[in-house]
C-alpha cells in the first residue's frame, strides 16, 4: 500500500538531484558572485594598521585614614585605562592635534573615525597596552596612533593637575578651620585654669594636677583613722560611765565634728575631680586639634613638593611607525573566501529557485511528495513534433531513439513485476493536465508490449481531446463512443489494425454530451469484458484527472492506473490534488511515470544513458 500523501520527508537523493537539476543556475550564480568578490578585492584599497605601545603603572596612593600605601586592583585599573584611551575627551584632544578645528563637522567626523578604527589590547601578563589604528592611508594611521597616545598622556596630566588643585584647596580650607579650632581649644583651656586658680581654695586647685601628689587624700585618710579611734574610745568609756559623763559627752562631740569635717572634705574632693575631668577634656581636645593640624600640614607640604598624592604614570614605550605591509586579508584569503561564498550563494540560489518553482522536477520530487513508486522515467523526444504524431513509430525504430526505447523496456519490465504479475490486463493512463506526454506514453507502451507477442488493444477514451487517431493517420469515427452508444455495432468493425503485429487501436469517436454517464454504464463494463476475451492487454488513454471526471470513472473499470507526471510541468500541489482525487475513490494506482526528462537528468535516465553511451563509444 502506498504511504499517505506528505511533503515532510527529505533525503540525500533529493538534494543531489536538486543540485544537478539546477547546475546551470548554480554555475551562473557562482561565477557572478566570485567575479564580484574579486572585483571588490581589486578596487578596495588595502588597510594598514599602525601600532604604538604604552607602559602603564598601577596607581599607588596614601590613605588619609590609615597612612598606609594602597593599590587599586590591577584588572580594574587596566580596564579603566583602556576605556580612558577610547574616551571622547582623548579623541577630542587627538583630533585637535591632527589639525582639525573644534566645533566643525570635520572635527566630529575625525573623532568618529578614530573611535571606529581604534583597538586597545593588553599584552598578556604585562603592564603594556598596544594601541592600534586602522586606515587605508599608512601615514595617517601612524599619525593618528601617536596622536592618541600623546593625547592620553596629556589627558592624564591635566586630570592630575585638576585633582591636585582640588585637593590643595580642600587641605588649605581644612587647615584654616583646624587652626582656628586649635586656637579656640587652647584659649578655652587657659581661661578655665585661670578661673579655677582665681576662685577655688588650695584644696580644690591641687586636684587639677596629678591625683598621686594630692595631700587632700592623705588628710582625709587621717581624719577617717581618727574617727575610728574615737569610736573605739567611746565604746570603752561607755562600759564604765553613763551618757552624761563629761568624758562621754566630749568624745561624742569630737566624733560629730570629725564626721562633719570628713563629709565636707569628700564633697570638696568630688568638686575638684569634676573640674579636673573637664580640664582633661579641654586638654585632649586641644591636643587632638594640634595633631590633626600637624598631619594635614604635612600632607599639604607633600602635595606641594611632589605635585601629586599618588604616583600614577603612563610611559610611551614605542611610537607608531608608518606600516609597510597591509593588515587586512591577502589575496589567498580573498580567493578562498570568494570560492566559499560563491559556492554557498550558488547552492542557496538553487534552493531558493526550488522554492519558487514548485513543479515536479524529477524522481526525488516524486519520492518526496507523491509517495507512489516510480516505475518509469522517459526522456523528451526531440524528433517528435505536435503536428507529426504519426512519426512516433518511425522514431521508436530508429537508432537515435534507442535510449527512449530502453527506458520503455525498463517500464515494461517494472510493469511485469508490479502489474502483470498480479494478472493485471487493463491499464489506465492518465495525468494531471494536458501536454504531459500521456498519449505518447500510451501508444509507446502498447507498441513495446506488442513486441513481446502479446495482443494489445489501445483505447482512446479522451473524447474531449482525442489524439490516438492522429498517430495512426486514421479517421476519428467510428470509435469508442459509438460502441458505448450502440450495442448492435460489432466491435470488430470499429477496432482498427495498426499495421504492426499484435497491436490494434480504438479511436475515441464523436464527442457525446453525456460521456461520463456512458462510461459509468453496464455497457462500458461489458465492453471491457469483451476486450479481455480478444486481447491480452488493454491500454486506455483517458482524459486528465484535473479537467473532467472520466479518468476517475474509468479507474474503477481497470486493473491498474499509470499516473503520468511531466518534469518541470504542473505545480506539485496540482499533481498531489490529482492523485488524491484518485486515491479518494480507492483507485488502484500502479505507479508514476515521469516524462519529458531533459538529457542526462533523472536516475533512471542517467543510468541507461550512460550505459548506452559507453556501449556506442
Coordinates of C-alpha atoms in Angstrom, one line a residue:
X1 CA 0.0 0.0 0.0
X2 CA 1.3 3.5 -0.8
X3 CA 2.2 5.8 2.1
X4 CA 0.0 8.7 3.0
X5 CA 0.5 11.8 0.8
X6 CA 3.0 14.0 2.6
X7 CA 5.8 16.5 1.8
X8 CA 7.7 16.4 5.0
X9 CA 10.4 13.8 4.2
X10 CA 13.8 14.7 2.8
X11 CA 16.7 12.6 1.8
X12 CA 20.1 12.9 0.3
X13 CA 19.0 11.8 -3.1
X14 CA 16.5 14.6 -3.3
X15 CA 19.2 17.3 -2.6
X16 CA 21.7 15.7 -5.0
X17 CA 19.0 15.6 -7.7
X18 CA 18.1 19.2 -7.0
X19 CA 21.7 20.4 -7.3
X20 CA 22.1 18.5 -10.6
X21 CA 18.9 20.0 -12.0
X22 CA 19.9 23.5 -11.0
X23 CA 23.6 23.1 -12.0
X24 CA 23.4 25.8 -14.7
X25 CA 21.9 28.3 -12.2
X26 CA 24.5 27.3 -9.6
X27 CA 27.2 27.8 -12.1
X28 CA 26.0 31.2 -13.2
X29 CA 25.5 32.5 -9.6
X30 CA 28.9 31.0 -8.6
X31 CA 30.7 32.8 -11.5
X32 CA 28.9 36.1 -10.8
X33 CA 29.5 36.0 -7.1
X34 CA 33.2 35.1 -7.5
X35 CA 33.6 37.8 -10.0
X36 CA 32.1 40.4 -7.7
X37 CA 34.2 39.3 -4.7
X38 CA 37.4 39.5 -6.7
X39 CA 36.4 42.9 -8.2
X40 CA 35.7 44.1 -4.6
X41 CA 39.2 42.9 -3.7
X42 CA 40.8 44.7 -6.6
X43 CA 39.0 48.0 -6.3
X44 CA 39.1 48.2 -2.5
X45 CA 42.2 50.0 -1.2
X46 CA 44.3 47.9 1.3
X47 CA 44.1 48.5 5.0
X48 CA 47.2 49.4 7.1
X49 CA 47.5 49.2 10.9
X50 CA 49.8 51.4 12.9
X51 CA 50.7 50.3 16.5
X52 CA 52.0 52.2 19.5
X53 CA 52.8 50.9 23.0
X54 CA 52.3 52.3 26.5
X55 CA 53.7 51.1 29.8
X56 CA 51.1 51.5 32.5
X57 CA 52.0 51.6 36.2
X58 CA 49.1 50.9 38.5
X59 CA 48.3 53.9 40.8
X60 CA 49.7 53.9 44.3
X61 CA 48.3 56.4 46.8
X62 CA 48.4 57.1 50.6
X63 CA 45.3 56.7 52.6
X64 CA 44.5 59.7 54.7
X65 CA 42.7 57.5 57.2
X66 CA 45.4 54.9 57.8
X67 CA 48.5 56.5 56.4
X68 CA 49.3 53.2 54.6
X69 CA 50.0 52.8 50.9
X70 CA 47.2 51.2 48.9
X71 CA 46.7 50.0 45.3
X72 CA 43.7 49.6 43.1
X73 CA 43.2 46.0 41.7
X74 CA 45.2 45.7 38.5
X75 CA 42.4 44.2 36.4
X76 CA 40.1 47.1 37.1
X77 CA 42.9 49.6 36.7
X78 CA 44.0 48.4 33.3
X79 CA 40.4 48.1 32.0
X80 CA 39.9 51.7 33.3
X81 CA 42.9 52.9 31.3
X82 CA 41.7 51.1 28.2
X83 CA 38.3 52.9 28.4
X84 CA 40.1 56.2 29.1
X85 CA 42.2 55.8 25.9
X86 CA 38.9 55.1 24.0
X87 CA 37.0 58.0 25.6
X88 CA 35.7 61.1 23.9
X89 CA 38.0 63.6 25.7
X90 CA 41.1 61.7 24.5
X91 CA 39.7 61.5 20.9
X92 CA 38.9 65.2 21.0
X93 CA 42.5 66.1 22.0
X94 CA 43.8 63.7 19.3
X95 CA 41.6 65.3 16.7
X96 CA 42.8 68.7 17.7
X97 CA 46.5 67.6 17.5
X98 CA 45.8 66.2 14.0
X99 CA 44.9 69.8 12.9
X100 CA 41.1 69.6 12.9
X101 CA 39.3 72.6 14.4
X102 CA 36.9 72.0 17.2
X103 CA 33.2 72.7 16.5
X104 CA 33.3 71.8 12.8
X105 CA 31.8 68.8 11.0
X106 CA 35.3 67.7 10.2
X107 CA 36.1 67.5 13.9
X108 CA 33.1 65.3 14.6
X109 CA 33.9 63.1 11.6
X110 CA 37.5 62.7 12.8
X111 CA 36.6 61.7 16.4
X112 CA 34.1 59.2 14.9
X113 CA 36.8 57.9 12.6
X114 CA 39.2 57.4 15.5
X115 CA 36.6 55.7 17.6
X116 CA 35.7 53.3 14.8
X117 CA 39.2 52.3 13.8
X118 CA 41.0 52.1 17.2
X119 CA 41.6 49.0 19.2
X120 CA 43.4 48.8 22.6
X121 CA 44.7 45.4 23.8
X122 CA 46.8 44.5 26.9
X123 CA 49.9 42.3 26.2
X124 CA 49.2 39.2 28.3
X125 CA 50.9 39.0 31.7
X126 CA 52.4 42.5 31.3
X127 CA 51.7 46.2 32.0
X128 CA 51.9 47.1 28.3
X129 CA 49.0 48.3 26.3
X130 CA 49.1 48.2 22.5
X131 CA 47.1 50.9 20.7
X132 CA 46.2 50.1 17.1
X133 CA 44.7 52.4 14.4
X134 CA 43.5 51.1 11.1
X135 CA 43.4 53.2 7.9
X136 CA 43.7 52.9 4.2
X137 CA 46.4 55.7 4.5
X138 CA 49.5 54.3 6.3
X139 CA 50.8 57.8 7.1
X140 CA 47.5 58.8 8.7
X141 CA 47.4 55.5 10.7
X142 CA 50.8 56.3 12.2
X143 CA 49.9 60.0 12.9
X144 CA 46.6 59.0 14.5
X145 CA 48.1 56.3 16.7
X146 CA 50.8 58.7 18.0
X147 CA 48.2 61.5 18.4
X148 CA 46.0 59.2 20.6
X149 CA 48.8 58.1 22.9
X150 CA 50.1 61.7 23.3
X151 CA 46.6 62.9 24.0
X152 CA 46.1 60.2 26.6
X153 CA 49.3 61.3 28.4
X154 CA 48.1 64.9 28.1
X155 CA 44.7 64.0 29.5
X156 CA 46.3 62.2 32.5
X157 CA 48.5 65.2 33.3
X158 CA 45.5 67.6 33.0
X159 CA 43.4 65.4 35.2
X160 CA 46.3 65.1 37.7
X161 CA 46.7 68.9 37.9
X162 CA 43.0 69.3 38.4
X163 CA 42.9 66.7 41.2
X164 CA 46.0 68.3 42.9
X165 CA 44.3 71.7 42.7
X166 CA 41.1 70.5 44.2
X167 CA 42.9 68.6 47.0
X168 CA 45.2 71.6 47.7
X169 CA 42.2 73.9 48.1
X170 CA 40.5 71.3 50.3
X171 CA 43.6 70.9 52.5
X172 CA 44.0 74.6 52.8
X173 CA 40.4 75.1 53.9
X174 CA 40.7 72.3 56.4
X175 CA 43.9 73.7 57.8
X176 CA 42.4 77.1 58.3
X177 CA 39.4 75.5 60.1
X178 CA 41.7 73.4 62.3
X179 CA 44.0 76.3 63.1
X180 CA 41.0 78.2 64.4
X181 CA 39.9 75.2 66.3
X182 CA 43.3 74.7 67.9
X183 CA 43.5 78.4 69.0
X184 CA 39.9 78.2 70.4
X185 CA 40.6 75.0 72.4
X186 CA 43.9 76.3 73.8
X187 CA 42.3 79.6 74.8
X188 CA 39.4 77.7 76.5
X189 CA 41.9 75.6 78.5
X190 CA 43.9 78.6 79.6
X191 CA 40.8 80.5 80.6
X192 CA 39.5 77.6 82.6
X193 CA 42.7 77.1 84.6
X194 CA 42.9 80.8 85.3
X195 CA 39.3 80.9 86.5
X196 CA 39.9 78.0 88.8
X197 CA 43.1 79.4 90.3
X198 CA 41.4 82.7 90.9
X199 CA 38.2 81.4 92.6
X200 CA 39.0 78.0 94.2
X201 CA 40.8 77.3 97.5
X202 CA 44.1 75.5 97.7
X203 CA 42.4 72.1 98.4
X204 CA 40.4 72.3 95.3
X205 CA 43.1 73.7 93.0
X206 CA 45.6 71.0 93.8
X207 CA 43.2 68.4 92.3
X208 CA 43.8 69.9 88.9
X209 CA 47.2 68.2 88.9
X210 CA 48.2 64.6 89.5
X211 CA 46.0 62.7 92.0
X212 CA 49.0 60.8 93.3
X213 CA 50.6 64.1 94.6
X214 CA 47.4 65.4 96.3
X215 CA 47.7 66.0 100.1
X216 CA 44.0 66.1 100.5
X217 CA 43.7 62.4 100.0
X218 CA 46.2 61.8 102.9
X219 CA 44.4 64.3 105.2
X220 CA 41.1 62.5 104.5
X221 CA 42.6 59.2 105.3
X222 CA 44.0 60.6 108.6
X223 CA 40.6 62.0 109.6
X224 CA 38.9 58.7 108.9
X225 CA 41.5 56.9 111.1
X226 CA 41.0 59.4 113.9
X227 CA 37.2 59.0 113.5
X228 CA 37.5 55.2 114.0
X229 CA 39.8 55.6 117.0
X230 CA 37.4 57.9 118.8
X231 CA 34.6 55.5 118.1
X232 CA 36.6 52.8 119.8
X233 CA 37.4 55.1 122.8
X234 CA 33.7 56.0 123.1
X235 CA 32.7 52.3 123.3
X236 CA 35.2 51.6 126.0
X237 CA 34.2 54.6 128.1
X238 CA 30.5 53.8 127.9
X239 CA 31.3 50.5 129.5
X240 CA 32.2 52.4 132.7
X241 CA 30.3 55.6 132.6
X242 CA 26.9 56.8 131.6
X243 CA 26.0 59.2 128.7
X244 CA 26.0 62.3 130.8
X245 CA 29.5 61.7 131.9
X246 CA 31.7 64.6 130.8
X247 CA 34.3 62.4 129.0
X248 CA 31.5 60.6 127.1
X249 CA 30.0 63.9 126.0
X250 CA 33.4 65.2 125.0
X251 CA 34.0 62.1 122.8
X252 CA 30.6 62.3 121.2
X253 CA 31.2 66.0 120.3
X254 CA 34.6 65.2 118.8
X255 CA 33.3 62.3 116.8
X256 CA 30.5 64.5 115.4
X257 CA 32.9 67.3 114.5
X258 CA 35.3 64.9 112.7
X259 CA 32.4 63.3 110.7
X260 CA 31.2 66.8 109.6
X261 CA 34.8 67.6 108.5
X262 CA 35.1 64.2 106.6
X263 CA 31.9 64.9 104.7
X264 CA 33.0 68.4 103.8
X265 CA 36.3 67.1 102.6
X266 CA 34.7 64.4 100.4
X267 CA 32.4 67.0 98.9
X268 CA 35.3 69.3 98.1
X269 CA 37.3 66.4 96.5
X270 CA 34.3 65.5 94.3
X271 CA 34.0 69.0 93.1
X272 CA 37.7 69.1 92.4
X273 CA 37.6 65.8 90.4
X274 CA 34.8 67.2 88.2
X275 CA 36.9 70.2 87.5
X276 CA 39.9 68.1 86.8
X277 CA 37.9 65.9 84.3
X278 CA 36.7 69.0 82.5
X279 CA 40.3 70.2 82.4
X280 CA 41.5 66.9 80.8
X281 CA 38.7 67.0 78.2
X282 CA 39.7 70.5 77.2
X283 CA 43.3 69.4 77.1
X284 CA 42.7 66.4 74.9
X285 CA 40.6 68.4 72.5
X286 CA 43.4 70.9 72.1
X287 CA 45.9 68.1 71.6
X288 CA 43.8 66.3 69.0
X289 CA 43.3 69.6 67.1
X290 CA 47.0 70.2 67.1
X291 CA 47.8 66.6 65.9
X292 CA 45.3 66.8 63.1
X293 CA 46.6 70.2 62.1
X294 CA 50.1 68.9 62.0
X295 CA 49.1 65.9 59.8
X296 CA 47.3 68.0 57.3
X297 CA 50.2 70.5 57.2
X298 CA 52.5 67.5 56.3
X299 CA 50.1 66.3 53.6
X300 CA 49.9 69.8 52.1
X301 CA 53.7 70.0 52.0
X302 CA 53.9 66.6 50.2
X303 CA 51.4 67.8 47.6
X304 CA 53.4 71.0 47.0
X305 CA 56.7 69.1 46.9
X306 CA 55.8 66.1 44.7
X307 CA 52.9 67.7 42.7
X308 CA 50.7 64.6 43.3
X309 CA 49.1 62.5 46.0
X310 CA 49.8 59.1 44.4
X311 CA 52.1 58.1 41.6
X312 CA 50.0 57.2 38.6
X313 CA 52.1 57.1 35.4
X314 CA 51.9 56.1 31.7
X315 CA 55.1 55.9 29.7
X316 CA 55.3 55.8 25.9
X317 CA 57.4 52.7 25.1
X318 CA 57.1 52.9 21.4
X319 CA 55.7 55.4 19.0
X320 CA 53.9 54.1 15.9
X321 CA 55.9 53.9 12.7
X322 CA 54.4 54.0 9.2
X323 CA 53.2 50.5 8.4
X324 CA 54.7 48.9 5.3
X325 CA 52.6 45.8 5.0
X326 CA 48.8 45.7 4.6
X327 CA 47.0 44.3 7.6
X328 CA 43.8 43.1 6.0
X329 CA 43.3 39.7 4.3
X330 CA 45.6 38.9 1.4
X331 CA 44.9 37.5 -2.0
X332 CA 44.9 33.9 -0.9
X333 CA 42.2 34.6 1.7
X334 CA 40.1 36.5 -0.7
X335 CA 40.4 33.8 -3.3
X336 CA 39.3 31.1 -0.8
X337 CA 36.6 33.4 0.6
X338 CA 35.4 34.1 -2.9
X339 CA 35.2 30.4 -3.7
X340 CA 33.4 29.6 -0.5
X341 CA 30.9 32.5 -0.8
X342 CA 30.3 31.7 -4.4
X343 CA 29.6 28.1 -3.7
X344 CA 27.3 28.9 -0.8
X345 CA 25.5 31.5 -2.8
X346 CA 25.1 29.2 -5.8
X347 CA 23.7 26.4 -3.7
X348 CA 21.4 28.8 -1.8
X349 CA 20.1 30.1 -5.2
X350 CA 19.3 26.6 -6.2
X351 CA 17.2 26.1 -3.1
X352 CA 15.5 29.5 -3.5
X353 CA 14.7 28.7 -7.1
X354 CA 13.4 25.3 -6.0
X355 CA 11.1 27.1 -3.5
X356 CA 9.8 29.5 -6.2
X357 CA 9.4 26.8 -8.8
X358 CA 7.3 24.2 -7.1
X359 CA 6.8 21.9 -10.0
X360 CA 7.8 18.3 -10.0
X361 CA 11.3 18.2 -11.4
X362 CA 12.5 14.7 -11.1
X363 CA 12.4 11.3 -9.3
X364 CA 13.4 12.9 -6.0
X365 CA 10.3 15.1 -6.0
X366 CA 8.1 12.1 -6.8
X367 CA 9.6 10.1 -3.9
X368 CA 9.5 13.1 -1.6
X369 CA 6.0 14.3 -2.3
X370 CA 3.9 11.8 -4.2
X371 CA 4.9 8.7 -2.3
X372 CA 3.9 6.3 -5.1
X373 CA 6.6 4.3 -6.7
X374 CA 8.3 5.5 -9.9
X375 CA 8.1 2.7 -12.4
X376 CA 9.4 4.6 -15.4
X377 CA 11.1 7.8 -16.5
X378 CA 11.2 8.8 -20.1
X379 CA 13.2 11.5 -21.9
X380 CA 11.7 14.1 -24.1
X381 CA 11.6 13.1 -27.8
X382 CA 13.1 16.0 -29.7
X383 CA 12.3 14.4 -33.0
X384 CA 8.5 14.2 -32.3
X385 CA 6.6 17.4 -33.1
X386 CA 3.0 18.1 -32.1
X387 CA 1.7 18.1 -35.8
X388 CA 3.6 15.0 -36.8
X389 CA 2.5 12.4 -34.3
X390 CA 2.5 9.7 -37.0
X391 CA 6.3 9.8 -36.9
X392 CA 6.4 8.2 -33.5
X393 CA 6.7 4.6 -34.8
X394 CA 9.5 5.5 -37.1
X395 CA 11.3 7.2 -34.2
X396 CA 10.8 4.1 -32.0
X397 CA 12.6 2.1 -34.6
X398 CA 15.4 4.5 -35.3
X399 CA 18.9 4.4 -33.9
X400 CA 18.5 7.9 -32.5
X401 CA 15.8 6.8 -30.1
X402 CA 17.4 3.8 -28.6
X403 CA 17.6 5.4 -25.2
X404 CA 13.9 6.1 -25.2
X405 CA 13.2 2.5 -26.2
X406 CA 15.5 1.3 -23.5
X407 CA 13.5 3.3 -21.0
X408 CA 10.3 1.8 -22.4
X409 CA 11.6 -1.6 -21.9
X410 CA 12.5 -0.8 -18.3
X411 CA 8.9 0.4 -17.8
X412 CA 7.6 -2.8 -19.3
X413 CA 9.9 -4.8 -17.0
X414 CA 8.7 -2.9 -14.0
X415 CA 5.1 -3.4 -15.0
X416 CA 5.8 -7.1 -15.4
X417 CA 6.6 -7.4 -11.7
X418 CA 4.2 -4.8 -10.3
X419 CA 1.1 -5.1 -12.5
X420 CA 1.2 -8.1 -15.0
X421 CA 2.4 -10.5 -12.3
X422 CA -0.9 -9.8 -10.5
X423 CA -2.9 -10.8 -13.6
X424 CA -3.5 -7.2 -14.5
X425 CA -4.6 -6.8 -18.1
X426 CA -6.4 -3.4 -18.3
X427 CA -4.2 -0.4 -17.7
X428 CA -5.5 3.2 -17.5
X429 CA -3.1 6.0 -18.4
X430 CA -3.9 9.5 -17.1
X431 CA -2.2 12.7 -15.9
X432 CA -2.8 16.0 -14.1
X433 CA -3.4 18.1 -17.2
X434 CA -2.7 18.5 -20.8
X435 CA 0.7 18.2 -22.7
X436 CA 2.3 15.8 -20.2
X437 CA 3.0 13.0 -22.8
X438 CA 0.1 10.8 -21.7
X439 CA -1.0 9.7 -25.2
X440 CA 2.6 9.3 -26.4
X441 CA 3.3 7.0 -23.4
X442 CA 0.1 5.1 -24.0
X443 CA 0.9 4.4 -27.7
X444 CA 4.6 3.7 -26.9
X445 CA 3.7 1.3 -24.1
X446 CA 1.2 -0.5 -26.3
X447 CA 3.7 -0.9 -29.0
X448 CA 6.5 -2.2 -26.7
X449 CA 4.1 -4.7 -25.2
X450 CA 3.1 -5.9 -28.6
X451 CA 6.7 -6.7 -29.4
X452 CA 6.6 -9.5 -26.8
X453 CA 4.0 -11.3 -28.9
X454 CA 1.0 -10.3 -26.7
X455 CA -2.1 -9.0 -28.4
X456 CA -2.5 -5.4 -27.3
X457 CA -5.5 -3.0 -27.7
X458 CA -5.1 0.7 -27.4
X459 CA -8.3 2.6 -26.4
X460 CA -8.6 6.3 -26.8
X461 CA -11.0 7.3 -24.1
X462 CA -10.2 11.0 -24.2
X463 CA -13.2 12.2 -26.2
X464 CA -12.7 15.8 -25.2
X465 CA -9.3 16.0 -26.9
X466 CA -8.7 12.8 -28.9
X467 CA -5.2 12.2 -30.3
X468 CA -4.7 8.5 -30.9
X469 CA -6.1 8.6 -34.5
X470 CA -3.5 11.2 -35.4
X471 CA -0.6 8.9 -34.6
X472 CA -2.1 6.2 -36.9
X473 CA -3.3 8.7 -39.5
X474 CA -6.9 7.3 -39.4
X475 CA -10.4 8.6 -39.0
X476 CA -11.8 9.6 -35.7
X477 CA -15.1 7.8 -36.1
X478 CA -16.5 5.3 -35.6
X479 CA -14.8 4.7 -32.3
X480 CA -15.2 4.1 -28.6
X481 CA -18.2 6.4 -28.2
X482 CA -20.1 4.5 -30.9
X483 CA -19.5 1.2 -29.2
X484 CA -20.9 2.7 -25.9
X485 CA -23.9 4.2 -27.5
X486 CA -25.0 1.4 -29.9
X487 CA -24.8 -2.2 -28.6
X488 CA -25.6 -3.5 -32.1
X489 CA -22.3 -2.3 -33.5
X490 CA -19.8 -5.1 -33.9
X491 CA -16.5 -4.1 -32.1
X492 CA -14.5 -5.9 -34.7
X493 CA -15.6 -3.4 -37.3
X494 CA -14.6 -0.5 -35.1
X495 CA -11.3 -1.7 -33.8
X496 CA -8.6 -0.9 -36.3
X497 CA -5.4 -2.7 -37.2
X498 CA -2.3 -0.6 -36.6
X499 CA -0.2 -2.2 -39.3
X500 CA 2.1 -3.6 -36.6
X501 CA 1.8 -7.2 -35.5
X502 CA -0.4 -7.8 -32.4
X503 CA -1.2 -4.1 -32.0
X504 CA -4.8 -2.8 -32.5
X505 CA -6.4 0.5 -31.6
X506 CA -9.8 2.0 -30.9
X507 CA -10.3 5.7 -31.7
X508 CA -12.3 8.0 -29.4
X509 CA -15.2 8.5 -31.8
X510 CA -17.5 11.5 -31.7
X511 CA -17.9 13.6 -28.5
X512 CA -21.3 12.9 -26.9
X513 CA -22.9 15.3 -24.4
X514 CA -23.0 12.7 -21.6
X515 CA -19.8 10.7 -22.0
X516 CA -19.4 10.3 -18.2
X517 CA -22.8 8.6 -17.9
X518 CA -21.8 6.3 -20.8
X519 CA -18.6 5.3 -19.0
X520 CA -20.5 4.6 -15.8
X521 CA -23.0 2.3 -17.6
X522 CA -23.2 -1.5 -17.7
X523 CA -22.4 -1.3 -21.4
X524 CA -19.0 0.1 -20.5
X525 CA -18.2 -2.8 -18.2
X526 CA -19.4 -5.3 -20.8
X527 CA -17.1 -3.8 -23.4
X528 CA -14.0 -4.2 -21.2
X529 CA -15.0 -7.8 -20.6
X530 CA -15.3 -8.3 -24.4
X531 CA -11.9 -6.7 -24.9
X532 CA -10.4 -9.1 -22.4
X533 CA -11.6 -12.0 -24.4
X534 CA -9.9 -10.8 -27.6
X535 CA -6.7 -9.2 -26.3
X536 CA -4.1 -9.9 -23.7
X537 CA -3.6 -6.3 -22.6
X538 CA -5.7 -3.2 -23.0
X539 CA -4.1 0.2 -22.6
X540 CA -6.7 3.0 -22.0
X541 CA -5.7 6.6 -22.8
X542 CA -8.1 8.8 -20.7
X543 CA -8.6 12.5 -20.2
X544 CA -6.5 14.2 -17.4
X545 CA -8.0 13.9 -13.9
X546 CA -7.7 17.7 -13.4
X547 CA -10.2 18.5 -16.1
X548 CA -13.2 16.1 -16.1
X549 CA -14.3 13.0 -14.1
X550 CA -13.7 10.5 -16.9
X551 CA -10.5 9.2 -15.5
X552 CA -12.0 8.7 -12.1
X553 CA -14.8 6.6 -13.5
X554 CA -12.5 4.6 -15.8
X555 CA -10.2 3.9 -12.8
X556 CA -12.9 1.7 -11.3
X557 CA -13.1 -0.4 -14.5
X558 CA -9.4 -1.2 -14.9
X559 CA -6.9 -3.3 -13.1
X560 CA -4.4 -0.5 -12.6
X561 CA -3.6 3.1 -13.3
X562 CA -0.4 4.7 -14.5
X563 CA -0.2 8.4 -13.4
X564 CA 1.9 10.5 -15.8
X565 CA 3.8 13.4 -14.5
X566 CA 5.7 15.8 -16.7
X567 CA 9.1 17.0 -15.3
X568 CA 9.1 20.8 -14.7
X569 CA 5.4 20.8 -15.6
X570 CA 2.5 21.3 -13.3
X571 CA 2.9 22.5 -9.7
X572 CA 3.2 19.7 -7.2
X573 CA 0.0 20.9 -5.4
X574 CA -1.9 20.2 -8.6
X575 CA -0.2 16.8 -9.1
X576 CA -1.0 15.9 -5.5
X577 CA -4.5 17.0 -5.9
X578 CA -5.0 14.8 -9.0
X579 CA -3.5 11.7 -7.3
X580 CA -5.5 12.4 -4.2
X581 CA -8.7 12.5 -6.2
X582 CA -8.0 9.0 -7.5
X583 CA -6.9 7.8 -4.0
X584 CA -10.2 9.1 -2.6
X585 CA -12.2 6.6 -4.7
X586 CA -9.7 3.7 -4.0
X587 CA -8.3 3.7 -7.5
X588 CA -5.5 1.1 -8.0
X589 CA -2.6 3.3 -8.8
X590 CA 0.2 1.1 -10.0
X591 CA 2.8 3.8 -10.1
X592 CA 4.1 7.1 -11.6
X593 CA 5.8 7.6 -14.9
X594 CA 7.9 10.7 -15.2
X595 CA 8.1 12.2 -18.7
X596 CA 9.9 15.0 -20.6
X597 CA 13.1 14.5 -18.7
X598 CA 15.9 16.6 -20.1
X599 CA 19.0 14.8 -21.4
X600 CA 21.1 13.4 -18.5
X601 CA 18.5 14.1 -15.8
X602 CA 16.9 11.6 -13.6
X603 CA 18.4 8.5 -12.0
X604 CA 16.7 6.0 -14.4
X605 CA 17.6 8.0 -17.4
X606 CA 21.2 8.8 -16.4
X607 CA 21.9 5.1 -15.7
X608 CA 20.6 3.9 -19.1
X609 CA 22.0 6.9 -21.0
X610 CA 25.5 6.3 -19.6
X611 CA 25.3 2.6 -20.3
X612 CA 24.2 3.2 -23.9
X613 CA 26.8 6.0 -24.4
X614 CA 29.7 3.8 -23.3
X615 CA 28.4 1.0 -25.5
X616 CA 28.4 3.2 -28.5
X617 CA 31.8 4.8 -27.8

